mmCIF file of C-alpha atoms in Angstrom:
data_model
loop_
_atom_site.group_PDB
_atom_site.id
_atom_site.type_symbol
_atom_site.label_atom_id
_atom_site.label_comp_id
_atom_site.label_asym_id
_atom_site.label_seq_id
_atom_site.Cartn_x
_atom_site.Cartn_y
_atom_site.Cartn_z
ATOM 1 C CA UNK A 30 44.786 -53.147 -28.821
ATOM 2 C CA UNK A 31 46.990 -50.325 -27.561
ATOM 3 C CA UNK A 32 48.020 -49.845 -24.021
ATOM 4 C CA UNK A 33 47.745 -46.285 -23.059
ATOM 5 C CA UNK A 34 48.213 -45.483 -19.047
ATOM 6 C CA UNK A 35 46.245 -42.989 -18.628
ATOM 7 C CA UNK A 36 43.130 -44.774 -19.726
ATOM 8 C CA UNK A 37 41.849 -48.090 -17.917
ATOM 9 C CA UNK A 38 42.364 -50.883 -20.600
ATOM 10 C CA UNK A 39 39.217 -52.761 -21.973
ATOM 11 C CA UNK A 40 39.060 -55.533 -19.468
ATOM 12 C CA UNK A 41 37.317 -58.171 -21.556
ATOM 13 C CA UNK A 42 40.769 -57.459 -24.649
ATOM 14 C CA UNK A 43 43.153 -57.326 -21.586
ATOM 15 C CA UNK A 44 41.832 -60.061 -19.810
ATOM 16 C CA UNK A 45 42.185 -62.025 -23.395
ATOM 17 C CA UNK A 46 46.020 -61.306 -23.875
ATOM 18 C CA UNK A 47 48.209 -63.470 -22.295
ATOM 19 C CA UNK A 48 50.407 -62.251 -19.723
ATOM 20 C CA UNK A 49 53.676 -61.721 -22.181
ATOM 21 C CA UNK A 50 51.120 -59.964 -24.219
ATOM 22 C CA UNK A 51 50.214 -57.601 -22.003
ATOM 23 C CA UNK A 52 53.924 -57.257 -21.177
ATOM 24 C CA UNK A 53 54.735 -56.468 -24.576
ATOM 25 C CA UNK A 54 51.973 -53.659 -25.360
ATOM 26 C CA UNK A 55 52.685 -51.700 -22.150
ATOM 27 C CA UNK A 56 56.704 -51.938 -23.343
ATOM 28 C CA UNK A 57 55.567 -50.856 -26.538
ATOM 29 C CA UNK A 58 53.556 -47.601 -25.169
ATOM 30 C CA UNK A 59 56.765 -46.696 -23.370
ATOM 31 C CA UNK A 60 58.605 -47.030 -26.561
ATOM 32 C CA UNK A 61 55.707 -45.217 -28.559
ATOM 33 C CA UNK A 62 56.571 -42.212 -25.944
ATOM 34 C CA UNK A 63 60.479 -42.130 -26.026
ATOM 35 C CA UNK A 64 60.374 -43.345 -22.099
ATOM 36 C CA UNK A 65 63.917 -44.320 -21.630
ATOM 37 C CA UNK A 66 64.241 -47.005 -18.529
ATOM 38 C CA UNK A 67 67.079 -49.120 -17.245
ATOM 39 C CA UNK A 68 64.802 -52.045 -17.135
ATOM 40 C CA UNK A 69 61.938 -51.700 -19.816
ATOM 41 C CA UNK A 70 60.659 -55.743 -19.350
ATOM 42 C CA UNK A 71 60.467 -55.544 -15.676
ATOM 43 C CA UNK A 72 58.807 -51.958 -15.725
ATOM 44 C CA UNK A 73 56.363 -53.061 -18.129
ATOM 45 C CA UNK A 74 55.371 -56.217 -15.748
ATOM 46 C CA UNK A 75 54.739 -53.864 -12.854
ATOM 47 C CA UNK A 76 52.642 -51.772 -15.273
ATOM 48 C CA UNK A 77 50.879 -55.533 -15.602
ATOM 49 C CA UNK A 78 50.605 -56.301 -12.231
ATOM 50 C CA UNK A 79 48.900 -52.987 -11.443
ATOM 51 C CA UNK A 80 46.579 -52.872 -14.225
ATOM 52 C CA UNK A 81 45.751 -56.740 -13.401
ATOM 53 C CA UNK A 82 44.696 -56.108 -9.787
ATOM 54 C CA UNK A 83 42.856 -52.642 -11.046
ATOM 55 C CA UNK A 84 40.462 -54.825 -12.697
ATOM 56 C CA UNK A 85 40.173 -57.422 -9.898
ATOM 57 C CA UNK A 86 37.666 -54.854 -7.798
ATOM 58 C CA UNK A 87 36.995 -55.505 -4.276
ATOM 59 C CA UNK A 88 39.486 -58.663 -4.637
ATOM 60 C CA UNK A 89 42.510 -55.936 -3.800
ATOM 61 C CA UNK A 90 42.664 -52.140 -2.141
ATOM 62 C CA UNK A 91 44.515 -51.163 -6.153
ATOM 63 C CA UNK A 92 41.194 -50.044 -7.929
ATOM 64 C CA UNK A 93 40.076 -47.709 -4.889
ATOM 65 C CA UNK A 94 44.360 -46.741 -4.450
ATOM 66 C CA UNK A 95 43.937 -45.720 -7.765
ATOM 67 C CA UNK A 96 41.022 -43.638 -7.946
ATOM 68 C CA UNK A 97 42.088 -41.845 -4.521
ATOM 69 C CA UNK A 98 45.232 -40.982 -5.773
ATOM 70 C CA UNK A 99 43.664 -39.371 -9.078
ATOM 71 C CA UNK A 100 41.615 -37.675 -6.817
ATOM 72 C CA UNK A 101 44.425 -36.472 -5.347
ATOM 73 C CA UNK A 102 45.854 -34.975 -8.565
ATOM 74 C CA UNK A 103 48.102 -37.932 -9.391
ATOM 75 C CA UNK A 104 47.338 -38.750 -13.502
ATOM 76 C CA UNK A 105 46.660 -42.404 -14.164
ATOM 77 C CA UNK A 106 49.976 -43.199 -15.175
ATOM 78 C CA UNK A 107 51.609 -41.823 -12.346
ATOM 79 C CA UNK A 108 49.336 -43.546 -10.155
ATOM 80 C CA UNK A 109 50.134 -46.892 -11.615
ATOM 81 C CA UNK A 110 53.947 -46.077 -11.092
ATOM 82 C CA UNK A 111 53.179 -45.358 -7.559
ATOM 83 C CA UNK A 112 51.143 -48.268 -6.723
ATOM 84 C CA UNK A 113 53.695 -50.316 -8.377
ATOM 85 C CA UNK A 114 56.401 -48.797 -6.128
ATOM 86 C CA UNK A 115 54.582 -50.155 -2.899
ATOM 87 C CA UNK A 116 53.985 -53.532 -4.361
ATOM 88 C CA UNK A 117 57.948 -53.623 -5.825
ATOM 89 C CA UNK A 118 58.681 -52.731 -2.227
ATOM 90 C CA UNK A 119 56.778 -55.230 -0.422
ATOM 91 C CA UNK A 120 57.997 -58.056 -2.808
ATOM 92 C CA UNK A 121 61.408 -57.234 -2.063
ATOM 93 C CA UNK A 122 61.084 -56.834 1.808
ATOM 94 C CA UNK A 123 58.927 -60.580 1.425
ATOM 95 C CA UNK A 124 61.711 -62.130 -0.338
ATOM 96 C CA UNK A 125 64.274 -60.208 2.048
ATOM 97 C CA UNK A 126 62.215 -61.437 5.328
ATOM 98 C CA UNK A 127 59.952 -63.957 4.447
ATOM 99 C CA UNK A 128 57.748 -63.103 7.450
ATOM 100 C CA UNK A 129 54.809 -60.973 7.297
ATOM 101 C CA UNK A 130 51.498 -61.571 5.098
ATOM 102 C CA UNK A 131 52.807 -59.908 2.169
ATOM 103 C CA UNK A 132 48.858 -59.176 1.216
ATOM 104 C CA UNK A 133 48.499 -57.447 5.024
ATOM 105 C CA UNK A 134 51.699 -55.454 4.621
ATOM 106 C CA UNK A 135 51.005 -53.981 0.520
ATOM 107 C CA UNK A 136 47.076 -53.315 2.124
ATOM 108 C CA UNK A 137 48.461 -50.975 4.822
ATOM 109 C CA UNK A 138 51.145 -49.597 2.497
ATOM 110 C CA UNK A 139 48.628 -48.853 -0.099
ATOM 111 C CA UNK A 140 46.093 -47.295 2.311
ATOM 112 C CA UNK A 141 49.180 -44.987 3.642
ATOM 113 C CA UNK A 142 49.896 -43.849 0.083
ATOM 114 C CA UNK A 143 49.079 -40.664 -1.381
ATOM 115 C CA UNK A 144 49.715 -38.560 -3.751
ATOM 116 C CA UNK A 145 52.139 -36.086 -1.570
ATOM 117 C CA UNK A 146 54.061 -39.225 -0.773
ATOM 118 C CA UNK A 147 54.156 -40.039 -3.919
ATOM 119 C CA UNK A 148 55.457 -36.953 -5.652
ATOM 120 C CA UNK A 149 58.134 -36.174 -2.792
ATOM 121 C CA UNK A 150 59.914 -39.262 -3.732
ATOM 122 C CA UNK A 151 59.618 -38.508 -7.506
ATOM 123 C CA UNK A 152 61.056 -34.945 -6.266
ATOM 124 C CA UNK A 153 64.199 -36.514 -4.352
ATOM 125 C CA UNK A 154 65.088 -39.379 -7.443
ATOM 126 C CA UNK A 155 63.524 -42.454 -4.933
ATOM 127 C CA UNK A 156 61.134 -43.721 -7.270
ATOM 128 C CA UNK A 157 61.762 -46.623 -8.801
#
C-alpha cells in the first residue's frame, strides 16, 4: 500500500496496518515528494490521526470537515493539514488547561474552519 493525500486510503488495508505502519507510509509519501519538515514523525502522526477519524463517519465532524473544505477549494492534502492544525491546537490548549471537553472544543473549531481560514494562515507562515 502507498499513502497518497490526496486520495482517501482503502479503509479495510489502512484499518489493517498498525498504527507505526501507517506512520511510516504517510512519512514515506512525504519523502517520495521531497517535503522537507522539521518534524517528519510527528507530522506524519497528525496525517494518521486525520485520516483515522476520516474513516470513523458520523463518530467525528473530520469526514464532513473534510469534504466541506474540498468544496471549498482546499485539495485533500491541504485539508488534512488543516484539520490537523485544529486538532494539534486543541491538544495543546487541553494539555495547557486541562479544562474544557477537548471533543466539544475541536467540534466547534472544526465547524468554524474553512478554507479562507485556512489559507490566510498558510499566507502569514502560522501553519503548523
Amino acid at each position: 500500500m502507498r499513502y497518497d493525500p490526496d486520495h482517501e486510503p482503502d479503509r479495510a488495508s489502512w484499518f489493517g496496518l498498525d498504527e507505526g505502519e501507517r506512520i511510516a507510509l504517510v512519512a514515506e509519501y512525504h519523502r517520495r515528494a521531497g517535503i522537507k519538515l522539521p518534524n517528519q514523525q510527528a507530522h506524519a502522526a497528525m496525517h494518521v490521526v486525520v485520516e483515522n477519524q476520516a474513516m470513523m463517519g458520523d463518530e467525528t465532524l473530520v469526514p464532513k470537515t473534510l469534504a466541506r473544505l474540498m468544496g471549498e477549494g482546499l485539495d485533500r492534502h491541504d485539508a488534512v493539514h488543516a484539520i490537523a492544525s485544529v486538532l494539534s491546537g486543541v491538544m495543546f490548549q487541553d494539555v495547557k488547561e486541562c479544562g474544557d471537553d477537548i471533543k466539544a472544543v475541536y467540534a466547534r473549531q472544526l465547524a468554524a474552519l474553512t478554507a479562507e481560514k485556512w489559507c490566510a494562515r498558510a499566507d502569514e507562515g502560522t501553519d503548523p
